[in-house]
């Protein structure tokens, strides 16, 4: 899985941090938006999905912001001053939030961004698998409902209803779920 560009939302009130990040996350590999207001950042995070959201500690305000966004599919990195790092890191790790020390050098930052990209890929894969499983479970539920309707209305056994749906779907060159939905409309 390759991506031409990684979208990054940077939330910081510190102009030094924003300047440093802006010089390191350059196009075309990164599409970077830098915001200094947490409310504006919240609005942007709702409007679109970012691959990575970098959040400055900002006297603790960043911790609340990061945990609020923890359920999103974005990889969230919280930039924390060294004196608060252990305490904050411990608090946010259960939310799946990555933490990094500030101030940071370019090499450290680059490696953390690579970790964030890898985590984001993994989240995308797992999210896709979850969606497929939910769709499969829904299909099974609908087919089972159709089987029950066939059993009660046409006095078929469970095996006969199963075979009927399988064979009829094959004969019509259609999916089992499509046939099951027809049966539900007819007998439901």
XYZ file of N, CA and C in Angstrom:
564
model
N 0.844 -1.160 0.000
C 0.000 0.000 0.000
C 0.901 1.239 0.000
N 0.789 2.043 -1.011
C 1.583 3.263 -1.074
C 0.663 4.466 -1.158
N 1.117 5.554 -0.619
C 0.370 6.802 -0.637
C 1.276 7.865 -1.231
N 0.743 8.654 -2.149
C 1.545 9.710 -2.761
C 1.845 10.818 -1.770
N 0.885 11.111 -0.902
C 1.044 12.217 0.023
C 0.374 11.872 1.352
N 0.961 12.333 2.437
C 0.405 12.118 3.771
C -0.150 13.448 4.265
N -1.405 13.447 4.647
C -2.002 14.684 5.161
C -1.689 14.800 6.648
N -1.217 15.968 7.035
C -0.802 16.201 8.418
C -1.430 17.502 8.918
N -2.080 17.403 10.077
C -2.590 18.587 10.758
C -1.680 18.839 11.947
N -1.098 20.037 12.004
C -0.216 20.412 13.102
C -0.948 21.448 13.944
N -1.071 21.169 15.250
C -1.764 22.090 16.147
C -0.756 22.558 17.187
N -0.323 23.810 17.037
C 0.641 24.381 17.979
C 0.525 25.897 17.990
N 0.727 26.464 19.175
C 0.772 27.915 19.326
C 2.205 28.413 19.274
N 3.165 27.494 19.294
C 4.592 27.808 19.309
C 5.108 28.002 17.881
N 5.498 29.219 17.562
C 5.954 29.514 16.196
C 7.257 28.792 15.853
N 8.101 28.533 16.845
C 9.343 27.795 16.574
C 9.032 26.369 16.128
N 8.126 25.727 16.827
C 7.749 24.349 16.466
C 7.097 24.329 15.090
N 6.183 25.253 14.842
C 5.505 25.256 13.541
C 6.481 25.523 12.401
N 7.437 26.402 12.607
C 8.446 26.679 11.568
C 9.315 25.458 11.304
N 9.758 24.801 12.365
C 10.600 23.618 12.226
C 9.857 22.502 11.496
N 8.624 22.262 11.896
C 7.829 21.206 11.251
C 7.565 21.556 9.793
N 7.274 22.807 9.531
C 7.001 23.240 8.159
C 8.203 23.005 7.243
N 9.403 23.175 7.777
C 10.604 22.951 6.955
C 10.896 21.462 6.765
N 10.405 20.609 7.669
C 10.682 19.175 7.567
C 9.606 18.407 6.798
N 8.380 18.799 6.927
C 7.287 18.104 6.239
C 6.942 18.847 4.953
N 7.696 18.549 3.922
C 7.556 19.305 2.677
C 6.773 18.514 1.622
N 6.124 19.275 0.753
C 5.390 18.691 -0.369
C 6.402 18.113 -1.349
N 6.079 17.157 -2.114
C 4.763 16.539 -2.290
C 4.511 15.369 -1.345
N 5.478 14.982 -0.530
C 5.287 13.843 0.359
C 4.302 14.150 1.491
N 4.266 15.404 1.923
C 3.367 15.789 3.007
C 2.502 16.970 2.590
N 1.230 16.877 2.931
C 0.301 17.985 2.756
C 0.011 18.479 4.175
N 0.658 19.580 4.551
C 0.643 20.016 5.945
C -0.238 21.241 6.144
N -1.085 21.173 7.174
C -1.895 22.317 7.604
C -1.482 22.635 9.031
N -1.117 23.882 9.271
C -0.695 24.300 10.615
C -1.745 25.249 11.178
N -2.206 24.926 12.393
C -3.258 25.696 13.053
C -2.797 26.015 14.472
N -3.075 27.237 14.929
C -2.660 27.613 16.280
C -3.820 27.609 17.277
N -5.034 27.445 16.792
C -6.215 27.476 17.647
C -6.837 26.072 17.723
N -7.058 25.588 18.945
C -7.579 24.233 19.119
C -9.005 24.078 18.600
N -9.818 25.122 18.698
C -11.185 25.047 18.168
C -11.177 24.934 16.639
N -10.314 25.710 16.019
C -10.164 25.628 14.560
C -9.657 24.242 14.160
N -8.714 23.721 14.922
C -8.176 22.383 14.638
C -9.264 21.323 14.782
N -10.106 21.455 15.791
C -11.214 20.522 15.992
C -12.147 20.545 14.782
N -12.455 21.736 14.312
C -13.328 21.897 13.141
C -12.713 21.217 11.920
N -11.428 21.444 11.700
C -10.752 20.835 10.544
C -10.701 19.314 10.640
N -10.478 18.809 11.860
C -10.409 17.353 12.057
C -11.769 16.701 11.838
N -12.848 17.447 12.051
C -14.194 16.930 11.795
C -14.493 16.965 10.303
N -14.031 18.019 9.629
C -14.310 18.193 8.200
C -13.604 17.175 7.317
N -12.411 16.750 7.705
C -11.676 15.785 6.887
C -10.810 14.902 7.756
N -10.407 13.785 7.184
C -9.549 12.846 7.904
C -8.097 13.147 7.530
N -7.271 13.354 8.538
C -5.842 13.547 8.341
C -5.146 12.234 8.663
N -4.065 11.925 7.923
C -3.296 10.724 8.249
C -2.658 10.864 9.628
N -2.072 12.035 9.868
C -1.363 12.286 11.130
C -1.836 13.627 11.692
N -2.045 13.651 13.007
C -2.334 14.914 13.687
C -1.258 15.092 14.750
N -0.445 16.144 14.579
C 0.614 16.494 15.532
C 0.071 17.563 16.465
N 0.103 17.284 17.762
C -0.487 18.197 18.730
C 0.565 18.632 19.737
N 0.674 19.931 19.930
C 1.580 20.484 20.937
C 0.909 20.388 22.310
N 1.706 20.158 23.332
C 1.226 20.029 24.711
C 0.445 21.268 25.143
N 0.953 22.435 24.857
C 0.300 23.724 25.129
C -0.293 23.809 26.537
N 0.558 23.622 27.543
C 0.145 23.708 28.952
C -1.017 22.765 29.281
N -1.059 21.627 28.644
C -2.078 20.609 28.940
C -3.280 20.640 28.018
N -3.509 21.754 27.348
C -4.659 21.866 26.450
C -4.559 20.838 25.313
N -3.345 20.560 24.888
C -3.131 19.592 23.820
C -3.491 18.170 24.216
N -3.333 17.834 25.496
C -3.678 16.493 25.979
C -5.178 16.257 25.812
N -5.980 17.222 26.247
C -7.435 17.101 26.117
C -7.843 17.012 24.653
N -7.248 17.839 23.829
C -7.547 17.834 22.398
C -7.208 16.473 21.787
N -6.033 15.958 22.098
C -5.591 14.672 21.541
C -6.498 13.531 21.977
N -6.868 13.492 23.255
C -7.738 12.413 23.729
C -9.137 12.525 23.144
N -9.598 13.745 22.880
C -10.902 13.927 22.229
C -10.910 13.319 20.827
N -9.771 13.377 20.142
C -9.691 12.871 18.764
C -9.216 11.423 18.679
N -9.004 10.797 19.819
C -8.410 9.457 19.838
C -9.229 8.417 19.076
N -10.529 8.590 18.959
C -11.364 7.619 18.258
C -11.303 7.776 16.740
N -10.677 8.825 16.261
C -10.590 9.020 14.809
C -9.591 8.024 14.213
N -9.597 7.918 12.892
C -8.664 6.994 12.238
C -7.291 7.636 12.018
N -7.131 8.871 12.433
C -5.847 9.550 12.320
C -4.869 9.021 13.360
N -3.582 9.026 13.010
C -2.548 8.715 13.992
C -2.228 10.024 14.708
N -2.350 10.015 16.027
C -2.157 11.243 16.787
C -0.833 11.179 17.530
N -0.034 12.243 17.353
C 1.248 12.375 18.041
C 1.182 13.619 18.917
N 1.480 13.429 20.184
C 1.464 14.536 21.134
C 2.901 14.931 21.452
N 3.217 16.198 21.214
C 4.568 16.724 21.485
C 4.569 17.290 22.909
N 5.368 16.647 23.783
C 5.321 16.952 25.210
C 6.694 17.394 25.710
N 6.752 18.459 26.511
C 8.027 18.865 27.106
C 8.582 17.745 27.980
N 9.898 17.647 28.024
C 10.576 16.562 28.749
C 10.118 16.434 30.197
N 9.860 17.559 30.873
C 9.483 17.489 32.291
C 8.098 16.864 32.520
N 7.249 16.826 31.507
C 5.911 16.237 31.628
C 5.788 14.912 30.872
N 6.858 14.519 30.192
C 6.772 13.398 29.249
C 6.262 12.105 29.885
N 6.866 11.647 30.971
C 6.485 10.355 31.569
C 5.020 10.345 32.004
N 4.616 11.373 32.697
C 3.249 11.450 33.219
C 2.229 11.493 32.075
N 2.467 12.349 31.088
C 1.529 12.501 29.967
C 1.529 11.253 29.086
N 2.699 10.725 28.826
C 2.812 9.527 27.998
C 2.012 8.380 28.608
N 2.155 8.188 29.901
C 1.424 7.137 30.608
C -0.083 7.358 30.497
N -0.504 8.616 30.596
C -1.931 8.952 30.564
C -2.553 8.690 29.190
N -1.845 8.988 28.102
C -2.456 8.929 26.766
C -2.177 7.645 25.993
N -1.265 6.805 26.483
C -0.924 5.610 25.702
C -2.115 4.668 25.546
N -3.010 4.626 26.529
C -4.185 3.752 26.415
C -5.177 4.247 25.359
N -5.018 5.484 24.921
C -5.840 6.033 23.840
C -5.219 5.762 22.467
N -4.037 5.177 22.457
C -3.349 4.921 21.195
C -2.629 6.150 20.659
N -2.325 7.086 21.536
C -1.659 8.333 21.142
C -0.154 8.166 21.323
N 0.608 8.504 20.281
C 2.064 8.478 20.353
C 2.538 9.769 21.014
N 3.598 9.685 21.809
C 4.153 10.892 22.428
C 5.612 11.047 22.026
N 6.006 12.299 21.900
C 7.413 12.597 21.605
C 7.847 13.793 22.428
N 9.143 13.774 22.813
C 9.735 14.853 23.610
C 9.907 16.120 22.790
N 9.699 17.239 23.452
C 10.112 18.521 22.870
C 11.090 19.140 23.853
N 12.073 19.858 23.411
C 12.403 20.083 21.996
C 12.967 18.808 21.362
N 12.901 18.752 20.046
C 13.369 17.571 19.325
C 14.293 17.988 18.190
N 15.151 17.061 17.788
C 16.007 17.332 16.630
C 15.363 16.711 15.392
N 15.897 17.034 14.236
C 15.314 16.585 12.978
C 15.316 15.069 12.844
N 16.396 14.412 13.259
C 16.494 12.968 13.133
C 15.417 12.278 13.970
N 15.255 12.701 15.204
C 14.233 12.147 16.103
C 12.838 12.375 15.521
N 12.587 13.589 15.061
C 11.287 13.924 14.493
C 10.995 13.068 13.260
N 11.973 12.949 12.384
C 11.816 12.152 11.168
C 11.468 10.706 11.519
N 12.151 10.117 12.488
C 11.868 8.739 12.897
C 10.479 8.610 13.511
N 10.052 9.585 14.285
C 8.705 9.549 14.860
C 7.636 9.661 13.766
N 7.900 10.462 12.760
C 6.947 10.581 11.637
C 6.858 9.249 10.903
N 8.005 8.568 10.719
C 7.987 7.248 10.080
C 7.155 6.261 10.890
N 7.269 6.313 12.209
C 6.463 5.451 13.080
C 4.976 5.793 12.912
N 4.665 7.071 12.895
C 3.271 7.503 12.746
C 2.688 7.036 11.411
N 3.480 7.103 10.352
C 3.018 6.646 9.034
C 2.756 5.139 9.068
N 3.664 4.391 9.679
C 3.488 2.936 9.782
C 2.236 2.597 10.598
N 2.022 3.293 11.693
C 0.836 3.066 12.524
C -0.421 3.389 11.717
N -0.385 4.470 10.964
C -1.541 4.860 10.159
C -1.868 3.802 9.113
N -0.859 3.237 8.469
C -1.092 2.153 7.506
C -1.772 0.974 8.200
N -1.283 0.618 9.366
C -1.840 -0.519 10.106
C -3.292 -0.248 10.474
N -3.606 0.966 10.905
C -4.975 1.338 11.257
C -5.882 1.222 10.027
N -5.397 1.676 8.877
C -6.191 1.587 7.647
C -6.486 0.139 7.289
N -5.491 -0.724 7.408
C -5.679 -2.144 7.096
C -6.691 -2.762 8.048
N -6.539 -2.519 9.334
C -7.454 -3.085 10.322
C -8.870 -2.540 10.147
N -8.977 -1.268 9.816
C -10.283 -0.667 9.584
C -10.968 -1.311 8.379
N -10.212 -1.551 7.334
C -10.745 -2.205 6.142
C -11.209 -3.623 6.462
N -10.411 -4.351 7.232
C -10.785 -5.713 7.621
C -12.036 -5.713 8.489
N -12.152 -4.756 9.379
C -13.323 -4.644 10.236
C -14.573 -4.387 9.405
N -14.461 -3.511 8.426
C -15.592 -3.217 7.544
C -16.021 -4.461 6.784
N -15.056 -5.203 6.263
C -15.380 -6.440 5.534
C -16.065 -7.455 6.445
N -15.583 -7.586 7.680
C -16.203 -8.517 8.624
C -17.634 -8.102 8.964
N -17.859 -6.805 9.146
C -19.211 -6.323 9.435
C -20.151 -6.614 8.269
N -19.657 -6.415 7.043
C -20.471 -6.706 5.863
C -20.792 -8.195 5.786
N -19.819 -9.039 6.065
C -20.027 -10.486 6.028
C -21.027 -10.907 7.108
N -20.912 -10.344 8.305
C -21.848 -10.667 9.378
C -23.271 -10.250 9.009
N -23.401 -9.094 8.374
C -24.714 -8.617 7.934
C -25.284 -9.554 6.870
N -24.452 -10.005 5.939
C -24.896 -10.952 4.919
C -25.386 -12.245 5.571
N -24.643 -12.773 6.522
C -25.031 -14.003 7.215
C -26.361 -13.806 7.937
N -26.527 -12.669 8.579
C -27.769 -12.374 9.296
C -28.962 -12.361 8.332
N -28.810 -11.706 7.188
C -29.890 -11.603 6.199
C -30.197 -12.968 5.589
N -29.162 -13.726 5.242
C -29.369 -15.063 4.675
C -30.051 -15.967 5.703
N -29.646 -15.891 6.953
C -30.292 -16.698 7.996
C -31.757 -16.315 8.177
N -32.047 -15.036 8.073
C -33.444 -14.594 8.179
C -34.257 -15.149 7.013
N -33.673 -15.113 5.806
C -34.356 -15.667 4.635
C -34.592 -17.168 4.802
N -33.599 -17.867 5.336
C -33.757 -19.308 5.586
C -34.923 -19.566 6.543
N -34.986 -18.774 7.610
C -36.069 -18.943 8.590
C -37.432 -18.715 7.936
N -37.513 -17.720 7.050
C -38.779 -17.453 6.354
C -39.151 -18.616 5.427
N -38.167 -19.169 4.732
C -38.418 -20.325 3.872
C -38.873 -21.521 4.716
N -38.247 -21.705 5.853
C -38.593 -22.828 6.733
C -40.023 -22.686 7.269
N -40.384 -21.478 7.654
C -41.720 -21.301 8.232
C -42.824 -21.215 7.169
N -42.543 -20.597 6.021
C -43.569 -20.415 4.999
C -43.672 -21.578 4.015
N -42.558 -22.180 3.667
C -42.555 -23.269 2.686
C -42.270 -24.621 3.318
N -42.205 -24.640 4.644
C -41.978 -25.875 5.408
C -40.725 -26.625 4.976
N -39.682 -25.877 4.667
C -38.387 -26.480 4.329
C -37.612 -26.744 5.603
N -36.697 -27.702 5.538
C -35.759 -27.888 6.638
C -34.670 -26.829 6.496
N -33.843 -26.700 7.516
C -32.744 -25.713 7.442
C -31.803 -26.050 6.293
N -31.518 -27.323 6.107
C -30.633 -27.749 5.015
C -31.262 -27.479 3.653
N -32.551 -27.717 3.526
C -33.239 -27.455 2.252
C -33.245 -25.961 1.941
N -33.515 -25.149 2.948
C -33.527 -23.695 2.756
C -32.136 -23.205 2.357
N -31.117 -23.731 3.010
C -29.737 -23.363 2.680
C -29.415 -23.749 1.234
N -29.729 -24.986 0.879
C -29.466 -25.470 -0.484
C -30.250 -24.649 -1.507
N -31.497 -24.324 -1.202
C -32.327 -23.539 -2.120
C -31.682 -22.176 -2.404
N -31.253 -21.504 -1.350
C -30.635 -20.178 -1.521
C -29.342 -20.288 -2.313
N -28.509 -21.262 -1.979
C -27.238 -21.464 -2.700
C -27.490 -21.736 -4.187
N -28.381 -22.703 -4.464
C -28.629 -23.120 -5.848
C -29.299 -22.010 -6.649
N -30.298 -21.385 -6.068
C -31.034 -20.323 -6.766
C -30.112 -19.136 -7.075
N -29.256 -18.775 -6.138
C -28.299 -17.686 -6.371
C -27.343 -18.040 -7.497
N -26.890 -19.300 -7.509
C -25.986 -19.747 -8.579
C -26.691 -19.753 -9.927
N -27.899 -20.273 -9.962
C -28.655 -20.353 -11.213
C -28.954 -18.971 -11.787
N -29.209 -18.025 -10.929
C -29.533 -16.655 -11.374
C -28.288 -15.788 -11.566
N -27.127 -16.347 -11.238
C -25.867 -15.585 -11.300
C -25.961 -14.310 -10.456
N -26.420 -14.480 -9.246
C -26.560 -13.353 -8.331
C -25.949 -13.725 -6.987
N -25.808 -12.763 -6.134
C -25.249 -13.007 -4.804
C -26.321 -13.579 -3.882
N -25.855 -14.345 -2.904
C -26.778 -14.928 -1.933
C -27.569 -13.851 -1.199
N -26.914 -12.750 -0.876
C -27.592 -11.692 -0.119
C -28.713 -11.060 -0.943
N -28.509 -10.931 -2.250
C -29.537 -10.363 -3.120
C -30.763 -11.264 -3.138
N -30.529 -12.560 -3.289
C -31.633 -13.516 -3.278
C -32.309 -13.534 -1.913
N -31.520 -13.495 -0.851
C -32.072 -13.491 0.500
C -32.962 -12.269 0.725
N -32.547 -11.125 0.211
C -33.354 -9.908 0.349
C -34.665 -10.045 -0.412
N -34.650 -10.702 -1.579
C -35.887 -10.963 -2.337
C -36.817 -11.850 -1.541
N -36.272 -12.888 -0.932
C -37.078 -13.808 -0.124
C -37.697 -13.061 1.045
N -36.931 -12.197 1.676
C -37.438 -11.415 2.822
C -38.566 -10.490 2.367
N -38.417 -9.856 1.192
C -39.471 -8.985 0.678
C -40.740 -9.801 0.364
N -40.541 -10.998 -0.156
C -41.673 -11.840 -0.527
C -42.417 -12.397 0.687
N -41.670 -12.953 1.634
C -42.285 -13.656 2.763
C -42.252 -12.887 4.075
N -41.485 -11.815 4.107
C -41.315 -11.081 5.373
C -42.430 -10.127 5.606
